[in-house]
Coordinates of C-alpha atoms and ligand atoms in Angstrom, one line a residue:
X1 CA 92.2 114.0 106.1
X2 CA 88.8 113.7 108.6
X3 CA 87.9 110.1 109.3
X4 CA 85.2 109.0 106.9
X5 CA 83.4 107.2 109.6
X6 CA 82.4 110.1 111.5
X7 CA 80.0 112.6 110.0
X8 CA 81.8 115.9 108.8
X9 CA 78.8 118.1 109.9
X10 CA 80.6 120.7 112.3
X11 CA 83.9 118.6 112.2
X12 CA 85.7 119.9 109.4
X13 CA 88.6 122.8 109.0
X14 CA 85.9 124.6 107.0
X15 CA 88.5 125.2 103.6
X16 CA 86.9 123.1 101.1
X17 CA 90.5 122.2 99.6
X18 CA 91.6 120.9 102.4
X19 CA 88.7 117.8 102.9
X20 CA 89.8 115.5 99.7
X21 CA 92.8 115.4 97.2
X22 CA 89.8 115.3 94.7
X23 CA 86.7 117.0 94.5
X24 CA 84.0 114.8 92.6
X25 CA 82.3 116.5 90.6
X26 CA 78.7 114.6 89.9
X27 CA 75.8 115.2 88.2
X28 CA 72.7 113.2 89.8
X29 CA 69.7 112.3 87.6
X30 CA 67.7 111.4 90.4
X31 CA 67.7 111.7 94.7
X32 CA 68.7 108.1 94.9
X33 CA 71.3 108.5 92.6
X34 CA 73.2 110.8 94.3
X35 CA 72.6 109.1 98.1
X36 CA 73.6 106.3 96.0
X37 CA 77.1 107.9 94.5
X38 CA 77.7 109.4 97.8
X39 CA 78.0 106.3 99.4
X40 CA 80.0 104.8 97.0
X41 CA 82.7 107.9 97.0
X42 CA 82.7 107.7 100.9
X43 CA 83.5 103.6 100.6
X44 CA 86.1 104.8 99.0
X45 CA 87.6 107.0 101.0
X46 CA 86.6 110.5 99.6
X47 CA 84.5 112.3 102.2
X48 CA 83.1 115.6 100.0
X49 CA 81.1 115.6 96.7
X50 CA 80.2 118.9 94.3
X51 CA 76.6 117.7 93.4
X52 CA 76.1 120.2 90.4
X53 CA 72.8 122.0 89.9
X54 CA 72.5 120.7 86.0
X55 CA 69.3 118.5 86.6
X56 CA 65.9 118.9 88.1
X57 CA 66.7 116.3 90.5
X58 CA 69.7 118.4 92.1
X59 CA 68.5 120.3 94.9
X60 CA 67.0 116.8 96.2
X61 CA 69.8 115.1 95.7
X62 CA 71.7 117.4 97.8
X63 CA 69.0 117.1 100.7
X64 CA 69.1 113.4 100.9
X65 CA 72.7 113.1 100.9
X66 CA 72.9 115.8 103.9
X67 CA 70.2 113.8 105.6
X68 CA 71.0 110.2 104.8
X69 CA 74.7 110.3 104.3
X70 CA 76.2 112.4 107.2
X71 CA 79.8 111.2 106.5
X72 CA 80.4 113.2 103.6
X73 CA 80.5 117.1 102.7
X74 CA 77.9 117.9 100.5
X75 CA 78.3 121.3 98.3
X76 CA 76.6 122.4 95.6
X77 CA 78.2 123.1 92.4
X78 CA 77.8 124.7 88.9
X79 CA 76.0 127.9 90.7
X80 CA 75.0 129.9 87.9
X81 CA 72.5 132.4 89.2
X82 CA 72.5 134.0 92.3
X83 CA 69.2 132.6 93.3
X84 CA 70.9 129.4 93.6
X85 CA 73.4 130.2 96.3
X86 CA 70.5 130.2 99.0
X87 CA 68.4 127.4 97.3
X88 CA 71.5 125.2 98.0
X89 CA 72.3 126.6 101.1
X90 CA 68.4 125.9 102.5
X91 CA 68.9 122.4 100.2
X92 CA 71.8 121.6 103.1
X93 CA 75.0 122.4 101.0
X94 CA 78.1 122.8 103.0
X95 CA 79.7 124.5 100.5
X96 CA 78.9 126.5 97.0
X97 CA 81.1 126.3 93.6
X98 CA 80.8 128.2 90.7
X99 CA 81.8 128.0 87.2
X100 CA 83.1 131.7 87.0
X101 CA 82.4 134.6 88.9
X102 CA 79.9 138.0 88.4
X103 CA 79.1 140.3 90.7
X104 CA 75.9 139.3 91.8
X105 CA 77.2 135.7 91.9
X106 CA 79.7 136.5 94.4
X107 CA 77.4 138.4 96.8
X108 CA 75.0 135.8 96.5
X109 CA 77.2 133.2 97.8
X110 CA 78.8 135.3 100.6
X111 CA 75.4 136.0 101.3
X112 CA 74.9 132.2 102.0
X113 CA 77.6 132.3 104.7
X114 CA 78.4 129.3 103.2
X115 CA 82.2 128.7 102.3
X116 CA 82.7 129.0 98.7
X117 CA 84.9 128.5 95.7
X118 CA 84.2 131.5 92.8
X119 CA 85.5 130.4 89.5
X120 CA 88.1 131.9 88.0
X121 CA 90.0 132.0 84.5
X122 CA 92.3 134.6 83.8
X123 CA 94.9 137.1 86.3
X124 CA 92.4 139.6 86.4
X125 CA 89.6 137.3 87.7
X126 CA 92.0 135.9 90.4
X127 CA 92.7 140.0 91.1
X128 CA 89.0 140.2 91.1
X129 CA 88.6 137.3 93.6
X130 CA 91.3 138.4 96.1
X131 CA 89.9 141.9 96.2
X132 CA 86.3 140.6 96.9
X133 CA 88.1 138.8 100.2
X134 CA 88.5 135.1 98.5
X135 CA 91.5 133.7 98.4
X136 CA 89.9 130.1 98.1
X137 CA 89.3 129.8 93.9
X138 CA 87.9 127.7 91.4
X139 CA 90.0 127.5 88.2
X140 CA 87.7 126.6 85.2
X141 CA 88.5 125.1 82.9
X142 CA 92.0 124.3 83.7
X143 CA 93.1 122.4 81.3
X144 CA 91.6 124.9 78.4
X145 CA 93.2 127.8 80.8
X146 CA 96.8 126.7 80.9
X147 CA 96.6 124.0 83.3
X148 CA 99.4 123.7 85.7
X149 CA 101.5 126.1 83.3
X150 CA 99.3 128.8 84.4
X151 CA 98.8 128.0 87.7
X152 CA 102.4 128.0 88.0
X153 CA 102.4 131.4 86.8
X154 CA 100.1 132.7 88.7
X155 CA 101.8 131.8 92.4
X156 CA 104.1 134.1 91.2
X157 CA 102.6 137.9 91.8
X158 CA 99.6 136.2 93.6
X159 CA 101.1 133.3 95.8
X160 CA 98.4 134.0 98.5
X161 CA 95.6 132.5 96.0
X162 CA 94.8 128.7 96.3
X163 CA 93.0 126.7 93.5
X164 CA 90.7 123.7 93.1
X165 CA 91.7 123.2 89.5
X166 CA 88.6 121.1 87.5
X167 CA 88.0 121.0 84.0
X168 CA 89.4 118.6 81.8
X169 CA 91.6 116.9 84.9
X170 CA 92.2 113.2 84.7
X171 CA 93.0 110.4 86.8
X172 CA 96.9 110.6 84.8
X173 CA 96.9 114.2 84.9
X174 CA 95.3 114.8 88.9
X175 CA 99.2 114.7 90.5
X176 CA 100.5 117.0 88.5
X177 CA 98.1 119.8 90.1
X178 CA 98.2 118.3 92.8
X179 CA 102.2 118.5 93.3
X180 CA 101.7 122.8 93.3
X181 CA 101.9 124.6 96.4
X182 CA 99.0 126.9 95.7
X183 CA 96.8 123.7 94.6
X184 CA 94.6 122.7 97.3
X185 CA 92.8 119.7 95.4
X186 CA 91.8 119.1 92.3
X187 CA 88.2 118.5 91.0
X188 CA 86.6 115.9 88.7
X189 CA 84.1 114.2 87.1
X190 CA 86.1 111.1 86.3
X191 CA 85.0 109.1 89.5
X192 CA 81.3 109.0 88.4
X193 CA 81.7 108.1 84.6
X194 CA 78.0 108.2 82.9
X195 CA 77.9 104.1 82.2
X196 CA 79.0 103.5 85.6
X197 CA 76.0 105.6 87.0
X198 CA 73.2 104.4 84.7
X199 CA 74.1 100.6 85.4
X200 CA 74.7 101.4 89.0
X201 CA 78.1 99.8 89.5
X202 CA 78.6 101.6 92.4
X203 CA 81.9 99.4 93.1
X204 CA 83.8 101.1 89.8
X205 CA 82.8 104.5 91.8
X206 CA 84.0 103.1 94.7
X207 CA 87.5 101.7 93.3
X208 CA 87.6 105.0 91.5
X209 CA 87.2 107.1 94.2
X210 CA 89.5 105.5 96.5
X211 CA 92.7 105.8 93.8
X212 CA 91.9 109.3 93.9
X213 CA 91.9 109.5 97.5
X214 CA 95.9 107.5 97.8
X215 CA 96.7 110.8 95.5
X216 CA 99.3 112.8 97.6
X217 CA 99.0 116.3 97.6
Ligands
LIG301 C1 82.9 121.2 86.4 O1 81.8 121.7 86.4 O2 83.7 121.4 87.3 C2 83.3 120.4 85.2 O3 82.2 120.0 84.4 C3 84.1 119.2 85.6 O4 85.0 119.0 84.6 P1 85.4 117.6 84.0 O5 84.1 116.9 83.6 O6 86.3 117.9 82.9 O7 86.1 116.9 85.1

């Protein structure tokens, strides 16, 4: 696990499942907000955040957290089209994540030469995936897709594939994913409830984030 004092910027192994036992997932409403989660995740001990490209706000939110909050790794997450893949990368994402995977989705985001996590559901996806040269996968959603059941499964024909399960994961549920050797971490939007957010309790983020960051993997 980097330190969380230092920034990450250049410093870290470069496989997004190997920064955090739990990727927050966050949806930011405004710029502030998400400088505002970020530094509450970080207190806690989580270093890396998937801010999610669901509101206007996102893109901004993802360059004032690369510029005033160097200690974590900021990706950007819930890449839909492929014109988002550069708009986050020039935005300062570290990383991209998307929900599932199409063609032009995938070369946009190797096209970033940004790391990346293409989301996958099914065998033939994962196939898909390894063929394209990733070996570094989303699985969305997990729960809905088999959860560890399937993931379990799946090491078997393709144990070189590793997984960022997200999708219905809880704070309960998180070690159980996180106990499979082709589980990296896990991801979630647990640690940012919506309450917490809007009345800025920035300390429930905080104590949230650092029980997911004692999870073992
Ligand atoms: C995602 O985009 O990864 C999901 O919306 C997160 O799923 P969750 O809200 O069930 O954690």
């Amino acid at each position: 696990m980097p330190s969380t004092s230092e920034p990450l910027a250049g410093s870290w192994p470069g496989s997004v499942l190997d920064v955090v036992p739990v990727l927050p997932v966050v949806v930011a409403h405004t710029a502030q907000e998400g400088v505002d989660i970020a530094r509450a995740l970080v207190a806690g001990g989580l270093p890396a955040i998937e801010l999610t490209l669901r509101t206007e706000a996102a893109l901004d939110a993802i360059r004032a957290i690369a510029s005033e909050v160097p200690e974590i790794l900021v990706g950007a997450g819930t890449i839909t089209r492929p014109g988002q893949a550069k708009l986050a990368a020039d935005a300062g994402a570290r990383f991209l994540v998307s929900p599932g995977t199409t063609g032009s989705l995938l070369h946009a985001m190797q096209d970033s030469g940004l790391p990346f996590l293409p989301g996958v559901a099914t065998l033939s996806e994962v196939l898909a995936a390894l063929d394209a040269g990733c070996t570094e996968l989303k699985l969305f959603p997990a729960e809905a897709s088999g959860g560890t059941a399937f993931l379990t499964a799946v090491a078997g024909p393709v144990p070189q594939a590793r997984f960022c399960p997200t999708g219905g994961i809880t704070a309960a549920s998180a070690s159980s994913y996180l106990a499979l050797p082709n589980v990296g971490c896990v991801g979630g939007s647990w640690l940012t409830p919506a309450d917490a957010v809007a009345s800025g309790d920035w300390p429930r983020i905080t104590a949230l984030a650092a029980a997911a960051a004692a999870l073992c993997r």
